[in-house]
Amino acid sequence: MDAGFFFERAVSSLDRFHYDKALKYFRKAVEYEPDNPVNHCNMAGILSEMGDYEASNAALSVILEKIDPAMTECYFYMANNYANMDMFEEAENALITYLEEDPNGQFLAEAEEMMELLQYELERPAKVTKIKSLAGVLEHDRARELLEQGKFTEAVKLLESIVEGQPDFWAARNNLALGYYYMGQCSKAIETIYGVLEQEPGNLHALCNLAILYQHEGETALLLELEHRLRKIVPFHQEHLFKLATTMGVLGAHDVAYRHFRRLLKDEDLRLDPALYHYTAVAACNIGRFTEAEVLWRHVDRLEPGSEVSEYYLSQIEEMSAGTRPVPIHYHYHLPFEEQIKQWEQPGEGVPADLADNPLVRSSFFWALRYGDNRTKLQVIQAFGLIGDHEVEEALKSFLLEPNEDLYLKDLALYVLRSLGVNYELPVCTGEATLMIDPSQTSPQLPIWKHEWQAVLDLASEHMRSNTDIKQQHDLESLWVQYLNLSYPDTPSISHIEGWAAALEYLTAKMNHRPMSYEKIAERYGISSSTVRRYCRRIDEVCGAEGASKTIFPMCK
């Protein structure tokens, strides 16, 4: 006879509800194997079933104090015993210890129920500060929210800290890769995904993310192999099905995307989601089902009346069907980036708040700033000036460090940062060196900055603000600063502020190919056209304004 023999006898007695005998046999098992915590735990369980809660807790204390302190579920059992004795303070302490010390969370749901009971009995909220079994989970949920809000820089920082502490938290690693991708850091995204697939080769989120990155990086052979593998997968879970559908759409496998989106439309929980109908319509367009696409976009319009997205595509459907207009190439539920830019280019329009907060729109901004042509990048920088949040600041600061970016665009980025209140030195890569530039300085080349110089700039800016964009406002300041730099130390006495301001606005308009006449600008400032002409000539003699350098900062000469 050994501990196993008495354990089997105890279980047999339990099956017949003979608790006295079961307790006797468990005690014998403890005698034979006093260092086995399971025997003590079984004995404590029987004592609790028999109503001897104090003896049960005593047995559990022996486990925690002398045998196996890592057997943290004992705290949960003790909390139950204390609650049964109406010792709610002690039950709360034991339960909090369980939540803070137990790494597995086996009784997490039950612990939450008990916490609600204790909160009711004690008439106050529980004192829980952390839940060890959920370490990283709450932070990960927060990071996902940040990604959904388009706050990619903040999300990436949080996800990096989670992954550092929990290297096997695959969901966090996948979302970190997405964060890098949204910010345009493709090499870091691929490296992160490889780390997931080394441990979980079948991780669908990682495989889908990797396929998108292969496409972006032009890895054709690797992409074809991976796409062939993804075509064979038929997910069961809604989340996996949606992930695969959107991925196949981005890859151009629109037939597969269409099939998966149609499956999702059969889900009762998703039938009121206008975005899903839009995705299905885009897939339908790309496989030539234009009539069905039109029906789907009309359904979007019913689900979300006044939607610009459905209105835009319905207006284009006939031309797409006739082949005179290309079908949409992206699945995002917002207007194409080019259409958004057209709207925001109107002076005084700005970026609508609902679009500025849209993570897909924000992601397209990050992408355009990193991979677009110079004209698109200029538009994005101007849009960033209108959005003006922390994410924008971080994106522009990173842009200043890119060695191959146009110096005028960096100059404009510094101007936007100054308008957002950044008043400290920032590193700026000029291609040859990295300089520290303070955006708050109007002209670091001039040893002084006179009040009347600023008055000219303020007056011109005030007149221009309502009908020009950030770029033209920046050009105006650049021209004025350049004139003063080139004239110094023989800068003229500024007595006619309106004349100088009017000349600056006129020349800035000409530099940006805007129609403007001396008479029109003179009327705006309440002066004569000859006065405007005279001051324009003085600036042009020094700067040659039509071909003037659009530069404030010395590093951009």
Coordinates of C-alpha atoms in Angstrom, one line a residue:
M1 CA 0.0 0.0 0.0
D2 CA 1.3 3.4 -1.0
A3 CA -0.1 7.0 -1.5
G4 CA -1.6 5.9 -4.8
F5 CA -3.5 3.1 -3.2
F6 CA -5.1 5.4 -0.7
F7 CA -5.8 8.1 -3.3
E8 CA -7.8 5.6 -5.4
R9 CA -9.7 4.5 -2.3
A10 CA -10.5 8.2 -1.5
V11 CA -11.7 8.8 -5.0
S12 CA -13.9 5.7 -4.9
S13 CA -15.4 6.9 -1.6
L14 CA -16.0 10.3 -3.1
D15 CA -18.0 8.7 -6.0
R16 CA -20.3 7.2 -3.4
F17 CA -20.4 10.5 -1.4
H18 CA -18.7 8.9 1.6
Y19 CA -16.8 12.0 2.7
D20 CA -15.7 10.6 6.0
K21 CA -14.0 7.7 4.4
A22 CA -12.6 9.9 1.6
L23 CA -11.1 12.2 4.2
K24 CA -9.5 9.3 6.0
Y25 CA -7.9 7.9 2.9
F26 CA -6.6 11.3 1.8
R27 CA -5.0 11.8 5.2
K28 CA -3.3 8.4 4.8
A29 CA -2.1 9.5 1.4
V30 CA -0.6 12.6 3.0
E31 CA 1.1 10.4 5.6
Y32 CA 2.7 8.4 2.9
E33 CA 3.7 11.4 0.7
P34 CA 3.9 14.4 3.0
D35 CA 5.7 16.5 0.4
N36 CA 3.1 16.0 -2.4
P37 CA 1.0 19.2 -2.4
V38 CA -1.8 17.5 -4.4
N39 CA -2.6 15.2 -1.5
H40 CA -2.8 18.1 0.9
C41 CA -5.0 20.0 -1.6
N42 CA -7.4 17.0 -2.0
M43 CA -7.7 16.8 1.8
A44 CA -8.4 20.5 2.0
G45 CA -11.1 20.0 -0.6
I46 CA -12.9 17.3 1.3
L47 CA -12.7 19.4 4.5
S48 CA -14.3 22.3 2.7
E49 CA -17.1 20.0 1.3
M50 CA -17.7 18.8 4.9
G51 CA -18.0 22.4 6.1
D52 CA -14.8 22.5 8.1
Y53 CA -13.5 25.6 6.4
E54 CA -10.9 26.5 9.0
A55 CA -9.3 23.0 8.8
S56 CA -9.4 23.3 5.0
N57 CA -7.6 26.6 5.1
A58 CA -5.1 25.2 7.6
A59 CA -4.2 22.4 5.1
L60 CA -4.0 25.0 2.2
S61 CA -1.6 27.1 4.4
V62 CA 0.7 24.2 4.9
I63 CA 1.0 23.8 1.1
L64 CA 1.8 27.5 0.6
E65 CA 4.1 27.9 3.5
K66 CA 6.0 24.6 3.6
I67 CA 5.6 22.6 0.4
D68 CA 4.9 24.5 -2.8
P69 CA 4.4 28.3 -2.6
A70 CA 3.9 28.3 -6.4
M71 CA 0.6 26.4 -6.1
T72 CA -1.2 29.8 -6.2
E73 CA -4.7 28.3 -6.8
C74 CA -4.7 27.5 -3.1
Y75 CA -5.4 31.2 -2.5
F76 CA -8.6 30.9 -4.6
Y77 CA -9.7 27.9 -2.5
M78 CA -8.9 29.8 0.7
A79 CA -11.0 32.8 -0.5
N80 CA -14.0 30.4 -1.0
N81 CA -13.6 29.1 2.5
Y82 CA -13.4 32.6 4.0
A83 CA -16.5 33.6 2.0
N84 CA -18.4 30.6 3.4
M85 CA -17.4 31.7 6.9
D86 CA -18.7 35.3 6.1
M87 CA -15.1 36.5 6.6
F88 CA -15.3 38.8 3.6
E89 CA -12.2 41.0 4.3
E90 CA -10.1 37.8 4.5
A91 CA -11.8 36.4 1.4
E92 CA -11.0 39.6 -0.5
N93 CA -7.3 39.5 0.6
A94 CA -6.9 35.9 -0.5
L95 CA -8.7 36.5 -3.8
I96 CA -6.5 39.5 -4.6
T97 CA -3.4 37.5 -3.8
Y98 CA -4.7 34.8 -6.2
L99 CA -5.2 37.3 -9.0
E100 CA -1.9 39.0 -8.4
E101 CA 0.2 35.8 -8.1
D102 CA -1.4 33.1 -10.3
P103 CA 0.1 33.0 -13.8
N104 CA -2.4 30.7 -15.4
G105 CA -5.8 32.2 -14.5
Q106 CA -7.5 28.8 -14.3
F107 CA -10.3 30.2 -12.0
L108 CA -10.3 33.7 -13.5
A109 CA -14.0 33.7 -14.4
E110 CA -15.0 32.3 -11.0
A111 CA -12.7 34.9 -9.3
E112 CA -14.5 37.7 -11.1
E113 CA -17.9 36.4 -9.9
M114 CA -16.6 36.2 -6.3
M115 CA -15.2 39.7 -6.6
E116 CA -18.7 41.0 -7.5
L117 CA -20.1 39.2 -4.4
L118 CA -17.4 40.6 -2.1
Q119 CA -18.0 44.1 -3.6
Y120 CA -21.7 43.8 -2.7
E121 CA -21.0 42.5 0.8
L122 CA -18.2 45.0 1.6
E123 CA -20.1 47.9 -0.1
R124 CA -16.9 49.1 -1.8
P125 CA -14.9 48.3 -4.9
A126 CA -12.1 45.7 -4.7
K127 CA -8.5 46.7 -4.3
V128 CA -7.1 44.7 -7.2
T129 CA -4.2 46.5 -8.9
K130 CA -3.1 43.9 -11.4
I131 CA -4.0 40.4 -12.7
K132 CA -0.9 38.4 -13.4
S133 CA -2.6 35.9 -15.7
L134 CA -3.8 38.8 -17.8
A135 CA -0.3 40.4 -17.9
G136 CA 0.0 42.2 -21.2
V137 CA -3.7 41.5 -22.2
L138 CA -5.1 44.8 -20.9
E139 CA -2.1 46.6 -22.4
H140 CA -2.6 44.8 -25.7
D141 CA -6.3 45.7 -25.8
R142 CA -5.2 49.4 -25.3
A143 CA -2.6 49.0 -28.1
R144 CA -5.3 47.6 -30.4
E145 CA -7.5 50.6 -29.6
L146 CA -4.6 52.9 -30.5
L147 CA -4.1 51.2 -33.8
E148 CA -7.8 51.5 -34.6
Q149 CA -7.7 55.2 -33.7
G150 CA -4.7 55.6 -36.1
K151 CA -2.3 56.5 -33.2
F152 CA 0.4 54.2 -34.7
T153 CA 3.5 55.7 -32.9
E154 CA 1.9 55.4 -29.5
A155 CA 0.6 51.9 -30.3
V156 CA 4.0 50.6 -31.5
K157 CA 5.7 51.9 -28.3
L158 CA 3.2 50.0 -26.1
L159 CA 3.4 46.8 -28.2
E160 CA 7.2 46.9 -28.1
S161 CA 7.1 47.0 -24.3
I162 CA 4.5 44.1 -24.2
V163 CA 6.6 41.9 -26.6
E164 CA 9.8 42.6 -24.6
G165 CA 8.2 41.3 -21.5
Q166 CA 6.2 38.5 -23.2
P167 CA 8.1 37.2 -26.3
D168 CA 5.5 34.5 -26.9
F169 CA 2.5 36.9 -27.0
W170 CA 1.8 36.2 -30.7
A171 CA -1.2 38.5 -31.0
A172 CA 0.9 41.4 -29.7
R173 CA 3.7 40.6 -32.2
N174 CA 1.3 40.5 -35.1
N175 CA -0.2 43.8 -34.1
L176 CA 3.3 45.2 -33.7
A177 CA 4.1 44.1 -37.3
L178 CA 0.9 45.9 -38.4
G179 CA 2.0 49.0 -36.5
Y180 CA 5.3 49.0 -38.3
Y181 CA 3.6 48.4 -41.6
Y182 CA 1.1 51.3 -41.1
M183 CA 4.1 53.6 -40.4
G184 CA 5.9 52.4 -43.5
Q185 CA 8.6 50.5 -41.7
C186 CA 8.3 47.4 -43.8
S187 CA 11.7 45.7 -43.0
K188 CA 10.9 45.8 -39.2
A189 CA 7.4 44.5 -39.9
I190 CA 8.8 41.5 -41.9
E191 CA 11.4 40.7 -39.2
T192 CA 8.6 40.8 -36.5
I193 CA 6.4 38.4 -38.6
Y194 CA 9.3 36.0 -39.2
G195 CA 9.7 35.8 -35.4
V196 CA 6.1 34.7 -35.0
L197 CA 6.2 32.1 -37.8
E198 CA 9.3 30.5 -36.4
Q199 CA 7.3 29.5 -33.4
E200 CA 3.8 29.2 -35.0
P201 CA 4.2 28.4 -38.7
G202 CA 0.4 28.2 -39.2
N203 CA -0.4 31.6 -37.6
L204 CA -3.0 32.9 -40.1
H205 CA -2.6 36.6 -39.1
A206 CA 1.1 36.4 -39.5
L207 CA 0.8 34.7 -42.9
C208 CA -1.6 37.3 -44.2
N209 CA 0.5 40.2 -42.9
L210 CA 3.6 38.6 -44.5
A211 CA 1.8 38.3 -47.9
I212 CA 0.9 42.0 -47.9
L213 CA 4.5 42.9 -47.1
Y214 CA 5.9 40.6 -49.8
Q215 CA 3.7 42.4 -52.3
H216 CA 4.8 45.8 -51.2
E217 CA 8.5 44.8 -51.3
G218 CA 8.2 43.2 -54.7
E219 CA 9.1 39.7 -53.5
T220 CA 7.2 38.0 -56.4
A221 CA 8.4 34.4 -56.0
L222 CA 7.8 34.4 -52.3
L223 CA 4.4 36.0 -52.7
L224 CA 3.2 33.5 -55.3
E225 CA 4.1 30.6 -53.1
L226 CA 2.4 32.1 -50.0
E227 CA -0.7 33.2 -52.0
H228 CA -1.1 29.7 -53.3
R229 CA -1.0 28.4 -49.7
L230 CA -3.6 31.1 -48.6
R231 CA -6.0 30.2 -51.4
K232 CA -6.4 26.7 -49.9
I233 CA -7.4 27.9 -46.4
V234 CA -11.1 28.1 -45.5
P235 CA -11.3 29.6 -42.1
F236 CA -14.1 28.8 -39.6
H237 CA -13.8 31.7 -37.2
Q238 CA -15.3 35.0 -38.3
E239 CA -12.1 36.9 -37.3
H240 CA -9.9 34.6 -39.4
L241 CA -12.3 34.7 -42.4
F242 CA -12.4 38.5 -42.4
K243 CA -8.6 38.7 -42.2
L244 CA -8.1 36.3 -45.1
A245 CA -10.8 38.0 -47.2
T246 CA -9.3 41.5 -46.9
T247 CA -5.8 40.1 -47.5
M248 CA -6.7 38.3 -50.7
G249 CA -8.4 41.5 -51.9
V250 CA -5.2 43.5 -51.3
L251 CA -3.2 40.8 -53.1
G252 CA -5.5 41.1 -56.1
A253 CA -7.1 37.6 -55.6
H254 CA -10.5 39.2 -55.9
D255 CA -12.4 36.0 -56.7
V256 CA -11.3 34.5 -53.4
A257 CA -11.9 37.7 -51.5
Y258 CA -15.4 37.9 -53.0
R259 CA -16.2 34.4 -51.9
H260 CA -15.1 35.0 -48.3
F261 CA -16.9 38.3 -48.1
R262 CA -20.1 36.7 -49.3
R263 CA -19.8 34.2 -46.5
L264 CA -19.3 37.0 -43.9
L265 CA -22.5 38.7 -45.2
K266 CA -24.5 35.6 -44.0
D267 CA -23.4 36.3 -40.4
E268 CA -26.2 37.9 -38.5
D269 CA -23.8 40.0 -36.4
L270 CA -22.3 41.6 -39.6
R271 CA -25.4 42.3 -41.7
L272 CA -25.6 45.9 -40.5
D273 CA -22.0 46.7 -41.2
P274 CA -21.8 49.1 -44.2
A275 CA -18.1 48.6 -44.6
L276 CA -18.5 44.9 -45.2
Y277 CA -21.0 45.6 -48.1
H278 CA -18.4 48.0 -49.5
Y279 CA -15.7 45.4 -49.4
T280 CA -17.9 42.9 -51.1
A281 CA -18.8 45.5 -53.8
V282 CA -15.2 46.3 -54.5
A283 CA -14.4 42.6 -54.9
A284 CA -17.5 42.2 -57.2
C285 CA -16.3 45.1 -59.4
N286 CA -12.9 43.5 -59.7
I287 CA -14.4 40.3 -61.0
G288 CA -16.8 42.0 -63.4
R289 CA -20.0 41.7 -61.3
F290 CA -20.9 45.4 -61.7
T291 CA -24.7 45.0 -61.3
E292 CA -24.1 43.2 -58.0
A293 CA -21.6 45.8 -56.9
E294 CA -24.2 48.5 -57.6
V295 CA -26.8 46.7 -55.5
L296 CA -24.3 46.4 -52.7
W297 CA -23.3 50.1 -52.7
R298 CA -27.0 51.0 -52.7
H299 CA -27.3 48.9 -49.6
V300 CA -24.4 50.8 -48.1
D301 CA -26.3 54.0 -48.8
R302 CA -29.4 52.6 -46.9
L303 CA -27.3 51.5 -43.9
E304 CA -25.4 54.8 -43.8
P305 CA -27.5 57.5 -45.5
G306 CA -25.4 60.3 -47.0
S307 CA -22.2 58.2 -47.1
E308 CA -19.7 59.9 -49.4
V309 CA -18.2 56.5 -50.2
S310 CA -21.3 54.8 -51.7
E311 CA -22.2 58.1 -53.4
Y312 CA -18.8 58.3 -55.0
Y313 CA -18.7 54.8 -56.3
L314 CA -22.3 54.7 -57.5
S315 CA -21.5 57.8 -59.6
Q316 CA -18.6 55.9 -61.2
I317 CA -20.2 52.5 -61.6
E318 CA -21.4 53.0 -65.2
E319 CA -18.0 54.2 -66.4
M320 CA -16.3 51.3 -64.6
S321 CA -18.8 48.9 -66.2
A322 CA -18.0 50.4 -69.7
G323 CA -14.3 50.2 -69.1
T324 CA -13.7 53.9 -69.3
R325 CA -12.8 54.2 -65.6
P326 CA -10.6 51.9 -63.7
V327 CA -12.2 49.8 -60.9
P328 CA -11.2 50.5 -57.3
I329 CA -7.9 49.0 -56.4
H330 CA -8.2 49.3 -52.6
Y331 CA -10.8 48.0 -50.1
H332 CA -10.7 50.8 -47.5
Y333 CA -14.0 52.2 -46.5
H334 CA -13.3 55.8 -47.3
L335 CA -12.8 57.9 -50.4
P336 CA -9.7 57.3 -52.5
F337 CA -6.7 59.3 -51.2
E338 CA -6.6 61.4 -54.3
E339 CA -10.3 62.5 -53.9
Q340 CA -9.6 63.4 -50.3
I341 CA -6.7 65.6 -51.3
K342 CA -8.9 67.4 -53.8
Q343 CA -11.3 68.4 -51.1
W344 CA -8.6 69.5 -48.6
E345 CA -6.8 71.5 -51.2
Q346 CA -9.6 74.1 -51.1
P347 CA -8.4 77.0 -49.0
G348 CA -10.0 77.1 -45.6
E349 CA -11.6 73.6 -46.0
G350 CA -9.2 71.7 -43.8
V351 CA -9.4 68.0 -43.0
P352 CA -12.8 66.9 -41.7
A353 CA -12.6 65.7 -38.1
D354 CA -14.2 62.4 -38.8
L355 CA -11.6 61.6 -41.5
A356 CA -8.7 63.0 -39.5
D357 CA -9.6 60.4 -36.8
N358 CA -10.1 57.6 -39.3
P359 CA -7.2 55.1 -38.8
L360 CA -7.3 54.1 -42.5
V361 CA -7.0 57.7 -43.6
R362 CA -4.2 58.3 -41.1
S363 CA -2.5 55.2 -42.3
S364 CA -2.7 56.4 -45.9
F365 CA -1.1 59.7 -44.8
F366 CA 1.9 57.8 -43.2
W367 CA 2.3 55.7 -46.4
A368 CA 2.1 58.7 -48.7
L369 CA 4.6 60.6 -46.6
R370 CA 7.1 57.8 -46.9
Y371 CA 6.4 56.4 -50.4
G372 CA 4.5 59.1 -52.4
D373 CA 6.0 61.5 -54.8
N374 CA 7.0 65.0 -53.7
R375 CA 3.7 66.6 -54.6
T376 CA 1.8 64.0 -52.6
K377 CA 4.2 64.4 -49.6
L378 CA 3.7 68.2 -49.7
Q379 CA 0.0 67.7 -49.6
V380 CA 0.3 65.3 -46.6
I381 CA 2.5 67.7 -44.7
Q382 CA -0.1 70.4 -45.2
A383 CA -2.8 68.1 -44.1
F384 CA -0.7 67.2 -41.0
G385 CA -0.6 70.9 -40.2
L386 CA -4.4 70.9 -40.1
I387 CA -4.7 67.7 -38.0
G388 CA -2.0 68.8 -35.5
D389 CA -1.9 66.0 -32.9
H390 CA 0.9 64.0 -31.3
E391 CA 1.0 61.4 -34.0
V392 CA 1.5 64.1 -36.6
E393 CA 4.4 65.6 -34.6
E394 CA 6.1 62.2 -34.4
A395 CA 5.7 61.5 -38.1
L396 CA 7.1 64.8 -39.1
K397 CA 10.1 64.4 -36.7
S398 CA 10.8 61.0 -38.3
F399 CA 10.5 62.6 -41.8
L400 CA 13.2 65.2 -40.8
L401 CA 15.7 62.3 -40.3
E402 CA 15.2 60.7 -43.7
P403 CA 18.4 61.4 -45.6
N404 CA 17.0 61.3 -49.1
E405 CA 14.0 63.6 -48.7
D406 CA 13.7 66.9 -50.4
L407 CA 15.1 69.8 -48.3
Y408 CA 12.2 72.1 -49.1
L409 CA 9.7 69.5 -47.8
K410 CA 11.8 69.2 -44.6
D411 CA 11.7 73.0 -44.4
L412 CA 7.9 72.9 -44.7
A413 CA 7.8 70.2 -42.1
L414 CA 9.7 72.3 -39.7
Y415 CA 7.3 75.2 -40.4
V416 CA 4.3 73.0 -39.6
L417 CA 6.0 71.7 -36.4
R418 CA 6.5 75.3 -35.3
S419 CA 2.9 76.1 -36.0
L420 CA 2.0 73.1 -33.7
G421 CA 4.0 74.7 -30.9
V422 CA 7.3 72.7 -31.1
N423 CA 9.9 75.2 -29.7
Y424 CA 12.9 73.0 -29.1
E425 CA 15.8 71.8 -31.3
L426 CA 15.2 68.9 -33.5
P427 CA 17.7 66.7 -35.5
V428 CA 17.5 67.3 -39.2
C429 CA 19.4 65.1 -41.7
T430 CA 20.5 67.2 -44.7
G431 CA 22.0 64.3 -46.6
E432 CA 25.6 65.3 -45.7
A433 CA 25.2 65.9 -42.0
T434 CA 22.6 66.0 -39.2
L435 CA 22.0 69.5 -37.8
M436 CA 20.0 70.6 -34.7
I437 CA 17.4 73.1 -35.8
D438 CA 15.0 75.1 -33.6
P439 CA 11.7 75.5 -35.5
S440 CA 10.7 78.3 -33.2
Q441 CA 13.4 80.6 -34.6
T442 CA 12.1 82.6 -37.5
S443 CA 15.6 83.1 -38.8
P444 CA 18.6 81.6 -37.1
Q445 CA 20.9 83.5 -39.5
L446 CA 19.9 86.9 -38.2
P447 CA 21.4 87.9 -34.8
I448 CA 18.3 90.0 -34.1
W449 CA 14.7 89.9 -35.1
K450 CA 13.0 93.3 -35.0
H451 CA 9.5 94.0 -34.0
E452 CA 8.6 95.8 -37.2
W453 CA 9.9 92.8 -39.3
Q454 CA 7.5 90.6 -37.4
A455 CA 4.7 93.1 -37.8
V456 CA 5.0 92.9 -41.6
L457 CA 4.9 89.1 -41.5
D458 CA 1.9 89.1 -39.2
L459 CA -0.1 91.5 -41.4
A460 CA 0.6 89.6 -44.6
S461 CA -0.1 86.2 -42.9
E462 CA -3.4 87.5 -41.5
H463 CA -4.5 88.6 -45.0
M464 CA -3.5 85.3 -46.6
R465 CA -4.7 82.9 -43.9
S466 CA -8.3 82.7 -45.1
N467 CA -7.6 81.9 -48.8
T468 CA -4.3 80.1 -48.9
D469 CA -2.8 76.9 -47.7
I470 CA 0.1 76.2 -45.3
K471 CA 2.6 75.9 -48.2
Q472 CA 1.9 79.4 -49.4
Q473 CA 2.0 80.8 -45.9
H474 CA 5.4 79.1 -45.5
D475 CA 6.6 80.5 -48.8
L476 CA 5.6 84.0 -47.7
E477 CA 7.6 83.7 -44.5
S478 CA 10.5 82.2 -46.4
L479 CA 10.6 85.0 -48.9
W480 CA 10.6 87.7 -46.2
V481 CA 13.3 86.0 -44.2
Q482 CA 15.4 85.5 -47.3
Y483 CA 15.1 89.2 -48.1
L484 CA 16.1 90.2 -44.6
N485 CA 19.0 87.7 -44.6
L486 CA 20.4 88.9 -47.9
S487 CA 20.0 92.6 -47.0
Y488 CA 21.5 92.3 -43.5
P489 CA 23.2 94.4 -42.1
D490 CA 21.9 97.0 -44.5
T491 CA 18.3 96.1 -44.0
P492 CA 16.0 99.0 -44.9
S493 CA 14.0 101.0 -42.3
I494 CA 10.5 99.5 -42.1
S495 CA 8.1 102.4 -41.9
H496 CA 5.3 101.4 -44.3
I497 CA 4.2 98.0 -42.9
E498 CA 1.2 97.7 -45.3
G499 CA 3.4 98.3 -48.4
W500 CA 5.9 95.6 -47.5
A501 CA 3.1 93.1 -46.5
A502 CA 1.2 93.7 -49.7
A503 CA 4.4 93.1 -51.8
L504 CA 5.1 89.9 -50.0
E505 CA 1.6 88.6 -50.6
Y506 CA 1.7 89.6 -54.3
L507 CA 5.1 87.9 -54.9
T508 CA 4.1 84.8 -53.0
A509 CA 1.0 84.5 -55.2
K510 CA 3.2 84.8 -58.3
M511 CA 5.6 82.2 -57.0
N512 CA 2.7 79.8 -56.6
H513 CA 1.1 80.7 -60.0
R514 CA -1.9 82.3 -58.4
P515 CA -3.6 85.1 -60.4
M516 CA -3.0 88.4 -58.7
S517 CA -2.8 92.0 -59.8
Y518 CA -1.2 95.1 -58.2
E519 CA -4.6 96.8 -58.1
K520 CA -6.3 93.9 -56.4
I521 CA -3.7 93.5 -53.7
A522 CA -3.6 97.3 -53.2
E523 CA -7.3 97.3 -52.5
R524 CA -6.9 94.6 -49.9
Y525 CA -4.4 96.6 -48.0
G526 CA -5.9 100.1 -48.5
I527 CA -2.9 101.5 -50.4
S528 CA -2.1 102.5 -54.0
S529 CA -1.0 100.0 -56.6
S530 CA 2.1 102.1 -57.3
T531 CA 3.1 101.5 -53.6
V532 CA 2.7 97.8 -54.0
R533 CA 4.7 97.9 -57.2
R534 CA 7.5 99.9 -55.6
Y535 CA 8.0 97.5 -52.7
C536 CA 7.7 94.4 -54.9
R537 CA 10.6 95.9 -57.0
R538 CA 12.7 96.3 -53.8
I539 CA 12.2 92.7 -52.7
D540 CA 12.7 91.3 -56.2
E541 CA 16.0 93.3 -56.7
V542 CA 17.4 91.4 -53.7
C543 CA 15.8 88.0 -54.0
G544 CA 14.6 87.6 -57.6
A545 CA 11.3 86.4 -56.1
E546 CA 10.1 84.4 -59.1
G547 CA 13.0 82.1 -58.7
A548 CA 13.6 82.8 -55.0
S549 CA 14.8 80.0 -52.7
K550 CA 11.9 78.9 -50.5
T551 CA 14.0 78.4 -47.5
I552 CA 14.0 79.6 -43.9
F553 CA 16.7 77.4 -42.4
P554 CA 20.4 77.6 -43.1
M555 CA 20.8 73.8 -43.5
C556 CA 18.6 74.0 -46.6
K557 CA 20.7 76.6 -48.6

